[in-house]
Amino acid sequence: MSNIDKETQGRINQWLTKDYDSETVAEAQRLIDENQETELIDSFYKELEFGTGGLRGIMGIGSNRMNKYTIGKATQGFANYLKKQFPGQSIKVAVSYDSRNNSQSFGHLVADVFSANGIHVYLFEQLRPTPMLSFAVRHFGCQGGVMLTASHNPKEYNGYKAYGSDGGQLAAPHDKNVITEVYAIQSVSEIKFDRDEANISIVKEDFDQIYIDANKNLSIHPEAVTAQRDLKIVFSPIHGTGIIVPKVLEAWGFTNINLVEEQSKPDGNFPTVVYPNPEEQEAMSMAVKRGQELDADVVMATDPDADRVGVAVKNHKGEFQLLNGNQIGSLLTYYVLSAKKGKGELTNSNFVVKTIVTTNLISDIATSFSVDSYEVLTGFKYIGEIMTNLEGKATYLVGGEESYGFLVGDLVRDKDAVNSCAFIAEMTAYFKSQGKSLFDVLQDLYTNYGFYHEKLISLTKKGKAGADEIKQMMADLRANPPQSLGGIAVKEIRDYQNSQAHVVATQESSAIDLPKSDVLQFITVDGDVISARPSGTEPKIKFYCSVKENLNSKADYESTLAVLETKVQRIMADIVKD
């Protein structure tokens, strides 16, 4: 097999030794015997790394796959780091898992390794959402945590989200320090796999109520829920851990919750969808159909680990329309800030957070309420990091990212679709009491702040060849940056990898005060924002475009949308080269 380099071959040879179990060795040998060169390269050409969402990959054998040994090695490295970071202390971690195939067994494996290292583990008895893991880290006073999930990825994937003592996903320098400890492990014999039952406490179902009660206390307008208790809600967990959402909605006082029964059972094969991702129209289709049948007020669906939520509402034509992540985030921001102001609870120490590829409408709304708005890199761990850094100095209210992840209040340090569903329902009830739908409010925002229109194009590039292609695409954009996009001149280029913002006309440069990240942004003279970034959790390169026009009245909505969509298409045609 001539295309396998020496380093990759060395990893393959290592996995053929007696250090690995017989099933693993047999599978590696089968790939060799069948001359599965591409599969061997993709499985062994590198070691899995922590990205924006931690460790994530296709399940199978190999150093670049999710399996007993890569998960064991990551956990041993994490355990080693925690012992160095908290010397002489009694260390505790929380561990949970979602509905994916192997998530439960991987979760128990992680608990085994931590316990064998003398670390006390709070292990969830049953699958539970990612935000509940973040909540548990804080509730039990843990120094770390692990969630076994690949979020919204296809069924072939699984993942490992690592958390720090603040309940947030590991951010710099901890993420890199942990992976350094992982790389320092030279042999699987260094991994302690033997479970120590004395170091494991089981988190039972009664913990749900603690989390539910804490969230209920965040409600801003409980009287609106009481007045609209029979609000027609359709919900789907898309075969995942969102099965807890109806319990939360009931606790808030909603009585008319309609579950999409076909998707209500946790199932790692996700039999009713192609991708279990509420960003996708196909994944939302069953919930939307149910909403149409019931003439629902709001339709919601969560991904397998319940940290992302998709929403559909009736538009001005009475048709159900999917809201994108920018629209959901903007509505939540406006609702929280306006509701807090109405209650006299808004202060000059409040703040909101969004990512660099999320709509600037959120910043505009915050400014109008005299609330600070922070901008961070893509990945909710950076939002959590801001929350932790400002704890005790300022109060976080709401934040989110265009990829359908939001959080209201500071109970956790990760995006929380359970919390978001409750607030989306409350928001719907509040505005319904005022005679408005969520779509009405969205149009009001566009009229008051400007009509923002965004589009995302993702190109999937699998395996080592795909990773190399994505790297080359970013290199080409840096070497030959576009001078215009869609016929509109580029005013500024922001390269987050080099931490430099460059003004095209004057050749002036300034520093970007954010961690380095492989992201390029092009700002046009019209104020359009076009971004390019490789995904940290999927084999994709993503292109984002945000444009804006004035909306003089709701009557101009359709015509203005058409202008914006045409502009987006022209811009994307210039930058997206597949």
Coordinates of C-alpha atoms in Angstrom, one line a residue:
M1 CA 0.0 0.0 0.0
S2 CA 2.2 2.7 -1.4
N3 CA 0.3 5.8 -0.3
I4 CA 0.6 5.0 3.5
D5 CA 3.4 7.2 4.9
K6 CA 5.9 5.9 7.5
E7 CA 4.2 7.6 10.5
T8 CA 0.8 6.3 9.6
Q9 CA 2.2 2.8 9.1
G10 CA 3.9 3.0 12.5
R11 CA 0.5 3.7 14.2
I12 CA -1.1 0.8 12.3
N13 CA 1.7 -1.6 13.4
Q14 CA 1.3 -0.5 17.0
W15 CA -2.4 -1.4 16.9
L16 CA -1.6 -4.9 15.7
T17 CA 0.3 -5.7 18.9
K18 CA -0.9 -7.6 22.0
D19 CA -1.5 -4.3 23.8
Y20 CA -4.8 -4.2 22.0
D21 CA -7.7 -6.6 22.4
S22 CA -8.2 -9.4 19.9
E23 CA -11.3 -7.8 18.2
T24 CA -9.3 -4.6 17.5
V25 CA -6.3 -6.5 16.1
A26 CA -8.5 -8.6 13.9
E27 CA -10.3 -5.6 12.5
A28 CA -7.0 -3.9 11.7
Q29 CA -5.7 -7.0 10.0
R30 CA -8.9 -7.3 8.0
L31 CA -8.4 -3.8 6.6
I32 CA -4.9 -4.7 5.7
D33 CA -5.9 -8.0 4.1
E34 CA -8.6 -6.3 2.1
N35 CA -6.3 -3.6 1.0
Q36 CA -8.5 -0.9 2.4
E37 CA -5.9 1.8 2.0
T38 CA -8.1 4.9 2.2
E39 CA -9.8 3.6 5.3
L40 CA -6.5 2.8 6.9
I41 CA -5.1 6.2 6.2
D42 CA -8.2 8.0 7.5
S43 CA -8.2 5.9 10.6
F44 CA -4.5 6.2 11.5
Y45 CA -3.0 9.3 9.8
K46 CA -3.3 11.3 13.0
E47 CA -4.6 11.3 16.6
L48 CA -7.9 12.9 17.4
E49 CA -7.5 16.4 18.7
F50 CA -9.6 18.7 20.8
G51 CA -11.5 21.2 18.6
T52 CA -14.2 23.7 19.4
G53 CA -16.4 20.8 20.7
G54 CA -13.7 18.6 22.2
L55 CA -12.9 15.1 20.8
R56 CA -15.1 14.0 18.0
G57 CA -14.9 11.5 15.2
I58 CA -16.3 8.4 13.4
M59 CA -16.5 5.3 15.6
G60 CA -14.2 2.5 14.7
I61 CA -10.6 1.3 15.2
G62 CA -7.6 3.6 14.9
S63 CA -5.9 6.6 16.4
N64 CA -8.2 8.9 14.5
R65 CA -11.4 7.1 15.5
M66 CA -13.7 7.1 18.5
N67 CA -13.1 3.8 20.4
K68 CA -12.1 2.2 23.7
Y69 CA -8.4 3.2 23.3
T70 CA -8.7 6.8 22.1
I71 CA -11.3 7.5 24.7
G72 CA -9.3 5.7 27.4
K73 CA -6.2 7.6 26.4
A74 CA -8.0 11.0 26.4
T75 CA -9.4 10.2 29.9
Q76 CA -6.1 9.1 31.3
G77 CA -4.5 12.3 29.9
F78 CA -7.3 14.4 31.4
A79 CA -6.9 12.6 34.7
N80 CA -3.2 13.2 34.7
Y81 CA -3.7 16.9 34.0
L82 CA -6.3 17.2 36.8
K83 CA -3.9 15.7 39.3
K84 CA -1.2 18.2 38.3
Q85 CA -3.7 21.1 38.3
F86 CA -5.1 20.2 41.7
P87 CA -2.2 18.6 43.6
G88 CA -3.1 17.1 47.0
Q89 CA -6.8 17.7 46.5
S90 CA -9.7 15.3 46.4
I91 CA -10.7 15.5 42.7
K92 CA -14.3 15.0 41.4
V93 CA -15.7 14.8 37.9
A94 CA -19.2 14.4 36.5
V95 CA -19.8 12.1 33.5
S96 CA -22.9 11.9 31.3
Y97 CA -23.9 10.6 27.9
D98 CA -26.5 10.9 25.2
S99 CA -28.5 8.5 23.0
R100 CA -25.8 7.7 20.4
N101 CA -24.7 4.2 19.8
N102 CA -22.0 3.3 22.3
S103 CA -22.4 6.5 24.3
Q104 CA -23.5 4.7 27.5
S105 CA -20.6 2.2 27.2
F106 CA -18.2 5.0 26.5
G107 CA -19.5 6.9 29.5
H108 CA -18.9 3.9 31.8
L109 CA -15.5 3.5 30.3
V110 CA -14.6 7.1 31.1
A111 CA -15.9 6.6 34.7
D112 CA -13.8 3.4 35.0
V113 CA -10.6 5.2 34.0
F114 CA -11.2 8.2 36.3
S115 CA -12.1 6.0 39.2
A116 CA -9.0 3.8 38.6
N117 CA -7.0 7.0 38.9
G118 CA -8.4 7.8 42.4
I119 CA -10.8 10.5 41.0
H120 CA -14.4 10.5 42.3
V121 CA -17.0 10.2 39.6
Y122 CA -20.6 11.4 39.5
L123 CA -21.9 9.1 36.8
F124 CA -25.4 9.7 35.5
E125 CA -27.5 6.6 35.7
Q126 CA -29.4 7.3 32.5
L127 CA -28.7 9.4 29.4
R128 CA -29.0 13.1 30.1
P129 CA -28.5 16.4 28.1
T130 CA -25.1 18.1 27.8
P131 CA -26.3 21.2 29.7
M132 CA -27.2 19.0 32.7
L133 CA -23.6 17.7 32.7
S134 CA -22.4 21.3 32.8
F135 CA -24.9 22.0 35.6
A136 CA -23.8 18.9 37.5
V137 CA -20.1 20.0 37.4
R138 CA -21.0 23.2 39.1
H139 CA -23.6 21.6 41.5
F140 CA -21.3 18.9 42.8
G141 CA -18.2 21.2 42.9
C142 CA -16.3 19.1 40.4
Q143 CA -12.9 20.0 39.0
G144 CA -13.9 18.5 35.6
G145 CA -16.5 16.7 33.6
V146 CA -17.0 14.7 30.4
M147 CA -20.1 14.4 28.1
L148 CA -20.1 11.5 25.6
T149 CA -21.9 12.9 22.5
A150 CA -21.3 14.0 18.9
S151 CA -24.0 16.5 19.2
H152 CA -25.8 16.8 15.8
N153 CA -23.3 14.8 13.7
P154 CA -24.5 11.8 11.7
K155 CA -25.0 8.4 13.5
E156 CA -21.5 7.1 12.6
Y157 CA -20.0 9.7 14.9
N158 CA -19.4 10.0 18.6
G159 CA -17.5 12.5 20.7
Y160 CA -16.0 13.5 24.1
K161 CA -16.7 16.9 25.4
A162 CA -14.3 17.8 28.3
Y163 CA -15.3 20.4 30.9
G164 CA -13.4 22.4 33.5
S165 CA -14.3 23.3 37.0
D166 CA -16.5 26.2 35.9
G167 CA -18.8 23.9 34.0
G168 CA -17.5 25.2 30.6
Q169 CA -15.8 23.2 27.9
L170 CA -12.1 23.3 28.2
A171 CA -10.6 26.5 26.8
A172 CA -7.0 27.7 26.4
P173 CA -4.6 26.8 27.9
H174 CA -6.4 23.8 29.5
D175 CA -7.5 22.2 26.2
K176 CA -4.0 22.2 24.8
N177 CA -2.5 21.1 28.1
V178 CA -4.8 18.2 28.3
I179 CA -4.0 17.0 24.8
T180 CA -0.3 17.4 25.7
E181 CA -0.8 15.0 28.6
V182 CA -2.7 12.6 26.2
Y183 CA 0.2 12.7 23.7
A184 CA 2.6 12.0 26.5
I185 CA 1.0 8.6 26.9
Q186 CA 3.3 6.2 24.9
S187 CA 1.5 2.9 25.5
V188 CA -2.1 1.8 26.2
S189 CA -0.5 -0.1 29.2
E190 CA -0.4 3.3 30.9
I191 CA -4.2 3.6 30.8
K192 CA -5.9 2.5 34.0
F193 CA -9.1 0.7 32.8
D194 CA -10.0 -1.1 36.1
R195 CA -13.0 0.4 37.7
D196 CA -13.0 1.3 41.4
E197 CA -16.6 1.2 42.6
A198 CA -15.7 3.1 45.7
N199 CA -14.9 6.2 43.6
I200 CA -18.3 6.2 41.7
S201 CA -21.5 7.8 42.8
I202 CA -24.6 7.3 40.6
V203 CA -26.6 10.4 39.7
K204 CA -30.2 9.3 39.8
E205 CA -33.4 10.6 38.2
D206 CA -34.2 12.9 41.2
F207 CA -31.4 15.2 40.1
D208 CA -33.6 16.3 37.2
Q209 CA -35.8 18.2 39.6
I210 CA -32.9 20.2 41.0
Y211 CA -32.0 21.3 37.4
I212 CA -35.7 21.9 36.5
D213 CA -36.3 24.0 39.6
A214 CA -33.2 26.1 39.0
N215 CA -34.3 26.9 35.5
K216 CA -37.9 27.7 36.5
N217 CA -36.5 30.3 38.9
L218 CA -35.1 32.2 35.8
S219 CA -38.6 32.8 34.4
I220 CA -39.2 36.5 33.7
H221 CA -42.9 36.6 33.0
P222 CA -44.5 33.6 34.8
E223 CA -47.8 35.5 34.6
A224 CA -47.7 35.3 30.8
V225 CA -47.3 31.5 31.0
T226 CA -50.3 31.4 33.4
A227 CA -52.4 33.4 31.0
Q228 CA -51.3 31.3 28.0
R229 CA -51.0 27.9 29.7
D230 CA -52.8 26.2 26.9
L231 CA -50.3 27.5 24.3
K232 CA -50.1 24.9 21.5
I233 CA -46.5 23.6 21.6
V234 CA -45.1 20.8 19.4
F235 CA -41.8 19.3 20.5
S236 CA -39.5 16.6 19.2
P237 CA -36.3 15.4 20.9
I238 CA -35.2 13.7 17.5
H239 CA -34.4 10.5 19.3
G240 CA -32.2 12.2 21.9
T241 CA -31.9 13.4 25.4
G242 CA -34.4 16.2 24.9
I243 CA -37.0 13.9 26.3
I244 CA -36.6 16.0 29.5
V245 CA -37.9 19.1 27.7
P246 CA -41.7 18.3 28.2
K247 CA -41.0 17.9 32.0
V248 CA -39.5 21.4 32.0
L249 CA -42.3 23.0 30.1
E250 CA -44.9 21.4 32.4
A251 CA -43.0 22.6 35.4
W252 CA -43.2 26.2 34.0
G253 CA -47.0 25.8 33.7
F254 CA -47.6 24.8 30.0
T255 CA -50.3 22.2 29.6
N256 CA -50.7 21.7 25.9
I257 CA -47.4 20.0 24.9
N258 CA -47.6 17.7 21.9
L259 CA -44.8 15.3 21.4
V260 CA -43.7 14.0 18.0
E261 CA -44.2 10.3 19.1
E262 CA -42.3 8.9 16.1
Q263 CA -39.1 10.7 17.3
S264 CA -39.7 10.5 21.1
K265 CA -37.7 7.3 21.8
P266 CA -33.9 7.6 22.3
D267 CA -32.2 5.8 19.4
G268 CA -28.6 6.2 18.2
N269 CA -29.6 5.1 14.7
F270 CA -31.9 8.2 14.4
P271 CA -34.3 6.2 12.1
T272 CA -36.6 9.0 11.1
V273 CA -33.9 11.5 9.9
V274 CA -30.9 11.7 7.7
Y275 CA -29.0 13.9 10.2
P276 CA -30.3 14.5 13.7
N277 CA -29.6 18.2 13.3
P278 CA -32.4 20.8 14.0
E279 CA -30.6 23.2 11.6
E280 CA -31.7 20.9 8.8
Q281 CA -35.2 21.3 7.2
E282 CA -35.4 17.6 6.8
A283 CA -34.8 16.9 10.5
M284 CA -37.5 19.4 11.4
S285 CA -40.1 18.1 8.9
M286 CA -42.0 15.7 11.1
A287 CA -42.3 18.3 13.9
V288 CA -43.5 21.0 11.4
K289 CA -46.1 18.6 9.9
R290 CA -47.4 18.0 13.4
G291 CA -47.5 21.7 14.0
Q292 CA -49.5 22.2 10.8
E293 CA -52.0 19.6 11.9
L294 CA -52.5 21.2 15.3
D295 CA -52.2 24.8 14.2
A296 CA -49.5 25.1 16.8
D297 CA -48.2 28.4 18.2
V298 CA -44.6 27.2 18.2
V299 CA -42.7 24.1 17.0
M300 CA -39.4 23.1 18.6
A301 CA -36.9 20.2 18.2
T302 CA -33.6 19.5 19.9
D303 CA -30.5 17.6 18.8
P304 CA -29.4 14.3 20.4
D305 CA -27.6 15.9 23.4
A306 CA -30.1 18.8 23.7
D307 CA -27.8 21.7 23.4
R308 CA -29.2 23.0 20.1
V309 CA -32.8 23.8 19.3
G310 CA -34.6 24.4 16.0
V311 CA -37.8 26.5 15.9
A312 CA -40.7 26.9 13.4
V313 CA -43.5 29.5 13.6
K314 CA -46.2 30.8 11.4
N315 CA -45.2 33.6 9.2
H316 CA -47.2 36.5 7.8
K317 CA -48.8 34.2 5.3
G318 CA -50.0 31.8 7.9
E319 CA -47.4 29.2 6.8
F320 CA -44.9 27.5 9.1
Q321 CA -41.5 28.9 8.6
L322 CA -38.2 27.6 10.1
L323 CA -36.3 30.3 12.0
N324 CA -32.5 30.2 11.6
G325 CA -30.1 30.5 14.5
N326 CA -29.5 34.2 14.0
Q327 CA -33.3 34.9 14.2
I328 CA -33.8 32.7 17.3
G329 CA -30.9 34.3 19.0
S330 CA -32.1 37.8 18.2
L331 CA -35.6 37.1 19.4
L332 CA -34.3 35.7 22.7
T333 CA -32.0 38.6 23.2
Y334 CA -34.7 41.1 22.5
Y335 CA -37.2 39.3 24.8
V336 CA -34.8 39.0 27.7
L337 CA -33.6 42.6 27.5
S338 CA -37.0 44.1 27.0
A339 CA -38.6 41.9 29.7
K340 CA -35.9 42.7 32.2
K341 CA -36.2 46.4 31.4
G342 CA -39.9 46.3 31.8
K343 CA -39.5 44.7 35.2
G344 CA -36.9 47.3 36.2
E345 CA -34.2 44.6 36.4
L346 CA -31.9 45.8 33.7
T347 CA -28.6 47.3 35.0
N348 CA -25.4 48.7 33.6
S349 CA -23.5 45.6 34.7
N350 CA -25.5 43.3 32.4
F351 CA -24.0 41.8 29.3
V352 CA -24.8 39.5 26.3
V353 CA -22.4 37.5 24.2
K354 CA -22.3 36.3 20.6
T355 CA -19.8 34.7 18.3
I356 CA -18.0 36.5 15.4
V357 CA -20.1 34.6 12.8
T358 CA -23.4 35.4 14.5
T359 CA -25.6 38.3 13.3
N360 CA -24.8 41.8 14.4
L361 CA -28.5 42.3 15.0
I362 CA -27.9 41.0 18.5
S363 CA -25.2 43.7 19.1
D364 CA -27.6 46.3 17.8
I365 CA -30.3 45.2 20.2
A366 CA -27.9 45.2 23.1
T367 CA -26.7 48.7 22.3
S368 CA -30.3 50.0 22.1
F369 CA -30.8 48.8 25.7
S370 CA -27.4 50.2 26.8
V371 CA -26.2 46.7 27.5
D372 CA -22.6 45.6 26.8
S373 CA -22.2 43.0 24.0
Y374 CA -19.1 40.8 23.7
E375 CA -18.0 39.0 20.6
V376 CA -16.0 35.8 20.8
L377 CA -14.7 33.1 18.5
T378 CA -17.0 30.3 17.3
G379 CA -17.6 27.7 19.9
F380 CA -19.8 28.1 23.0
K381 CA -16.8 27.4 25.2
Y382 CA -15.7 31.0 24.5
I383 CA -19.0 32.3 25.6
G384 CA -18.7 30.2 28.8
E385 CA -15.1 31.6 29.2
I386 CA -16.4 35.2 29.1
M387 CA -19.1 34.3 31.7
T388 CA -16.5 32.8 34.0
N389 CA -14.0 35.7 33.6
L390 CA -16.7 38.3 34.4
E391 CA -18.3 36.4 37.2
G392 CA -18.7 38.7 40.2
K393 CA -18.0 41.8 38.1
A394 CA -20.9 41.7 35.6
T395 CA -24.1 39.7 35.1
Y396 CA -24.6 37.5 32.0
L397 CA -28.2 37.6 30.7
V398 CA -28.3 35.8 27.3
G399 CA -26.1 34.7 24.5
G400 CA -25.7 32.4 21.6
E401 CA -24.4 31.4 18.2
E402 CA -25.8 31.1 14.8
S403 CA -25.5 27.3 14.9
Y404 CA -28.7 27.1 17.1
G405 CA -27.0 27.2 20.5
F406 CA -28.3 29.6 23.1
L407 CA -28.3 30.1 26.9
V408 CA -30.5 32.4 29.1
G409 CA -29.1 33.0 32.6
D410 CA -25.9 31.6 34.1
L411 CA -26.8 28.3 35.6
V412 CA -24.5 26.5 33.2
R413 CA -21.5 27.3 31.0
D414 CA -22.7 25.7 27.8
K415 CA -25.5 26.1 25.3
D416 CA -28.7 24.7 26.7
A417 CA -31.6 23.8 24.4
V418 CA -33.7 22.7 27.5
N419 CA -33.4 26.1 29.0
S420 CA -33.9 27.7 25.5
C421 CA -37.1 25.7 24.9
A422 CA -38.6 27.0 28.1
F423 CA -37.7 30.6 27.3
I424 CA -38.9 30.3 23.7
A425 CA -42.2 29.0 24.9
E426 CA -42.4 31.8 27.5
M427 CA -41.5 34.4 24.9
T428 CA -44.2 33.0 22.6
A429 CA -46.8 33.2 25.4
Y430 CA -45.8 36.7 26.4
F431 CA -46.0 38.1 22.9
K432 CA -49.2 36.2 22.2
S433 CA -50.8 38.0 25.2
Q434 CA -49.9 41.2 23.3
G435 CA -51.5 39.9 20.1
K436 CA -48.3 39.2 18.4
S437 CA -46.6 36.0 17.0
L438 CA -42.8 35.5 17.0
F439 CA -42.8 36.3 13.3
D440 CA -44.5 39.6 14.0
V441 CA -41.8 40.5 16.6
L442 CA -39.1 39.5 14.2
Q443 CA -40.5 41.8 11.5
D444 CA -40.6 44.6 14.2
L445 CA -36.9 44.0 14.9
Y446 CA -36.1 44.3 11.2
T447 CA -38.1 47.5 10.9
N448 CA -36.4 49.0 14.0
Y449 CA -32.8 47.8 13.6
G450 CA -32.5 46.9 9.9
F451 CA -33.3 43.8 7.9
Y452 CA -30.4 41.4 8.5
H453 CA -30.3 38.4 6.2
E454 CA -27.8 35.6 6.6
K455 CA -26.8 32.4 4.8
L456 CA -24.4 29.6 5.5
I457 CA -22.9 27.2 3.0
S458 CA -21.0 24.1 4.2
L459 CA -18.8 22.0 2.0
T460 CA -18.1 18.5 3.3
K461 CA -14.6 17.2 2.7
K462 CA -14.0 13.8 4.3
G463 CA -10.9 12.0 5.4
K464 CA -7.2 13.1 5.1
A465 CA -7.7 14.2 1.5
G466 CA -10.6 16.4 2.5
A467 CA -8.7 17.9 5.4
D468 CA -5.8 18.7 3.1
E469 CA -8.2 20.3 0.6
I470 CA -9.8 22.5 3.3
K471 CA -6.3 23.6 4.4
Q472 CA -5.5 24.5 0.8
M473 CA -8.7 26.5 0.3
M474 CA -7.9 28.6 3.4
A475 CA -4.3 29.1 2.2
D476 CA -5.5 30.2 -1.3
L477 CA -7.9 32.7 0.3
R478 CA -5.0 34.2 2.4
A479 CA -2.7 34.3 -0.6
N480 CA -5.2 35.8 -3.0
P481 CA -7.9 37.5 -0.9
P482 CA -10.9 38.8 -2.9
Q483 CA -10.9 42.5 -3.6
S484 CA -14.6 42.5 -4.2
L485 CA -17.5 40.1 -3.5
G486 CA -20.7 40.2 -5.5
G487 CA -19.5 43.4 -7.2
I488 CA -19.0 45.2 -3.9
A489 CA -15.6 46.3 -2.8
V490 CA -14.0 44.7 0.2
K491 CA -13.1 47.3 2.8
E492 CA -11.4 45.2 5.5
I493 CA -9.9 41.7 5.9
R494 CA -9.7 40.1 9.3
D495 CA -7.4 37.2 9.7
Y496 CA -7.9 35.6 13.1
Q497 CA -5.1 33.2 12.5
N498 CA -2.7 36.0 12.3
S499 CA -4.6 38.2 14.7
Q500 CA -4.6 41.1 12.2
A501 CA -7.3 43.3 10.8
H502 CA -6.2 44.9 7.5
V503 CA -7.9 48.0 5.9
V504 CA -7.6 47.5 2.1
A505 CA -7.6 51.2 1.0
T506 CA -5.1 52.5 3.5
Q507 CA -3.0 49.3 4.0
E508 CA -3.3 49.9 7.7
S509 CA -3.4 47.0 10.1
S510 CA -4.5 46.6 13.7
A511 CA -4.4 43.8 16.2
I512 CA -7.4 41.5 16.8
D513 CA -7.7 40.9 20.6
L514 CA -9.0 37.3 20.4
P515 CA -7.2 33.9 20.5
K516 CA -5.8 32.7 17.2
S517 CA -8.2 30.8 15.1
D518 CA -8.3 29.7 11.4
V519 CA -11.0 32.2 10.4
L520 CA -11.0 34.8 7.6
Q521 CA -13.6 37.6 7.4
F522 CA -14.2 40.1 4.6
I523 CA -16.1 43.3 5.3
T524 CA -17.4 45.1 2.3
V525 CA -18.0 48.8 1.9
D526 CA -21.7 48.1 2.4
G527 CA -21.0 46.5 5.8
D528 CA -21.6 43.0 4.6
V529 CA -19.7 40.4 6.6
I530 CA -18.4 37.2 4.8
S531 CA -16.6 34.6 6.9
A532 CA -14.7 31.4 6.0
R533 CA -13.7 28.8 8.6
P534 CA -13.0 25.1 8.8
S535 CA -15.4 23.4 11.2
G536 CA -13.8 22.3 14.5
T537 CA -16.3 19.4 14.9
E538 CA -17.1 18.2 11.4
P539 CA -15.1 17.5 8.1
K540 CA -16.4 20.7 6.6
I541 CA -15.4 24.2 5.6
K542 CA -18.1 26.8 6.3
F543 CA -18.8 30.1 4.5
Y544 CA -21.1 32.6 6.3
C545 CA -22.6 35.7 4.7
S546 CA -24.6 38.5 6.5
V547 CA -26.1 41.4 4.6
K548 CA -28.4 44.2 5.7
E549 CA -30.9 46.7 4.2
N550 CA -33.4 49.1 5.7
L551 CA -37.0 47.8 6.1
N552 CA -39.3 50.8 5.9
S553 CA -42.4 48.8 6.7
K554 CA -43.7 45.3 7.1
A555 CA -45.4 45.7 3.7
D556 CA -41.9 45.8 2.1
Y557 CA -40.8 42.6 3.7
E558 CA -41.0 40.3 0.7
S559 CA -39.4 42.8 -1.8
T560 CA -36.6 43.6 0.6
L561 CA -36.0 39.9 1.3
A562 CA -35.7 39.3 -2.5
V563 CA -33.1 42.1 -2.8
L564 CA -31.1 40.6 0.1
E565 CA -31.3 37.1 -1.2
T566 CA -30.0 38.2 -4.6
K567 CA -27.1 40.0 -3.0
V568 CA -26.2 37.0 -0.9
Q569 CA -26.2 34.7 -3.9
R570 CA -23.9 37.0 -5.8
I571 CA -21.5 37.3 -2.9
M572 CA -21.5 33.5 -2.2
A573 CA -20.9 32.7 -5.9
D574 CA -17.6 34.7 -5.7
I575 CA -16.2 33.1 -2.6
V576 CA -17.5 29.5 -2.5
K577 CA -15.5 27.4 -4.9
D578 CA -16.2 23.7 -4.7

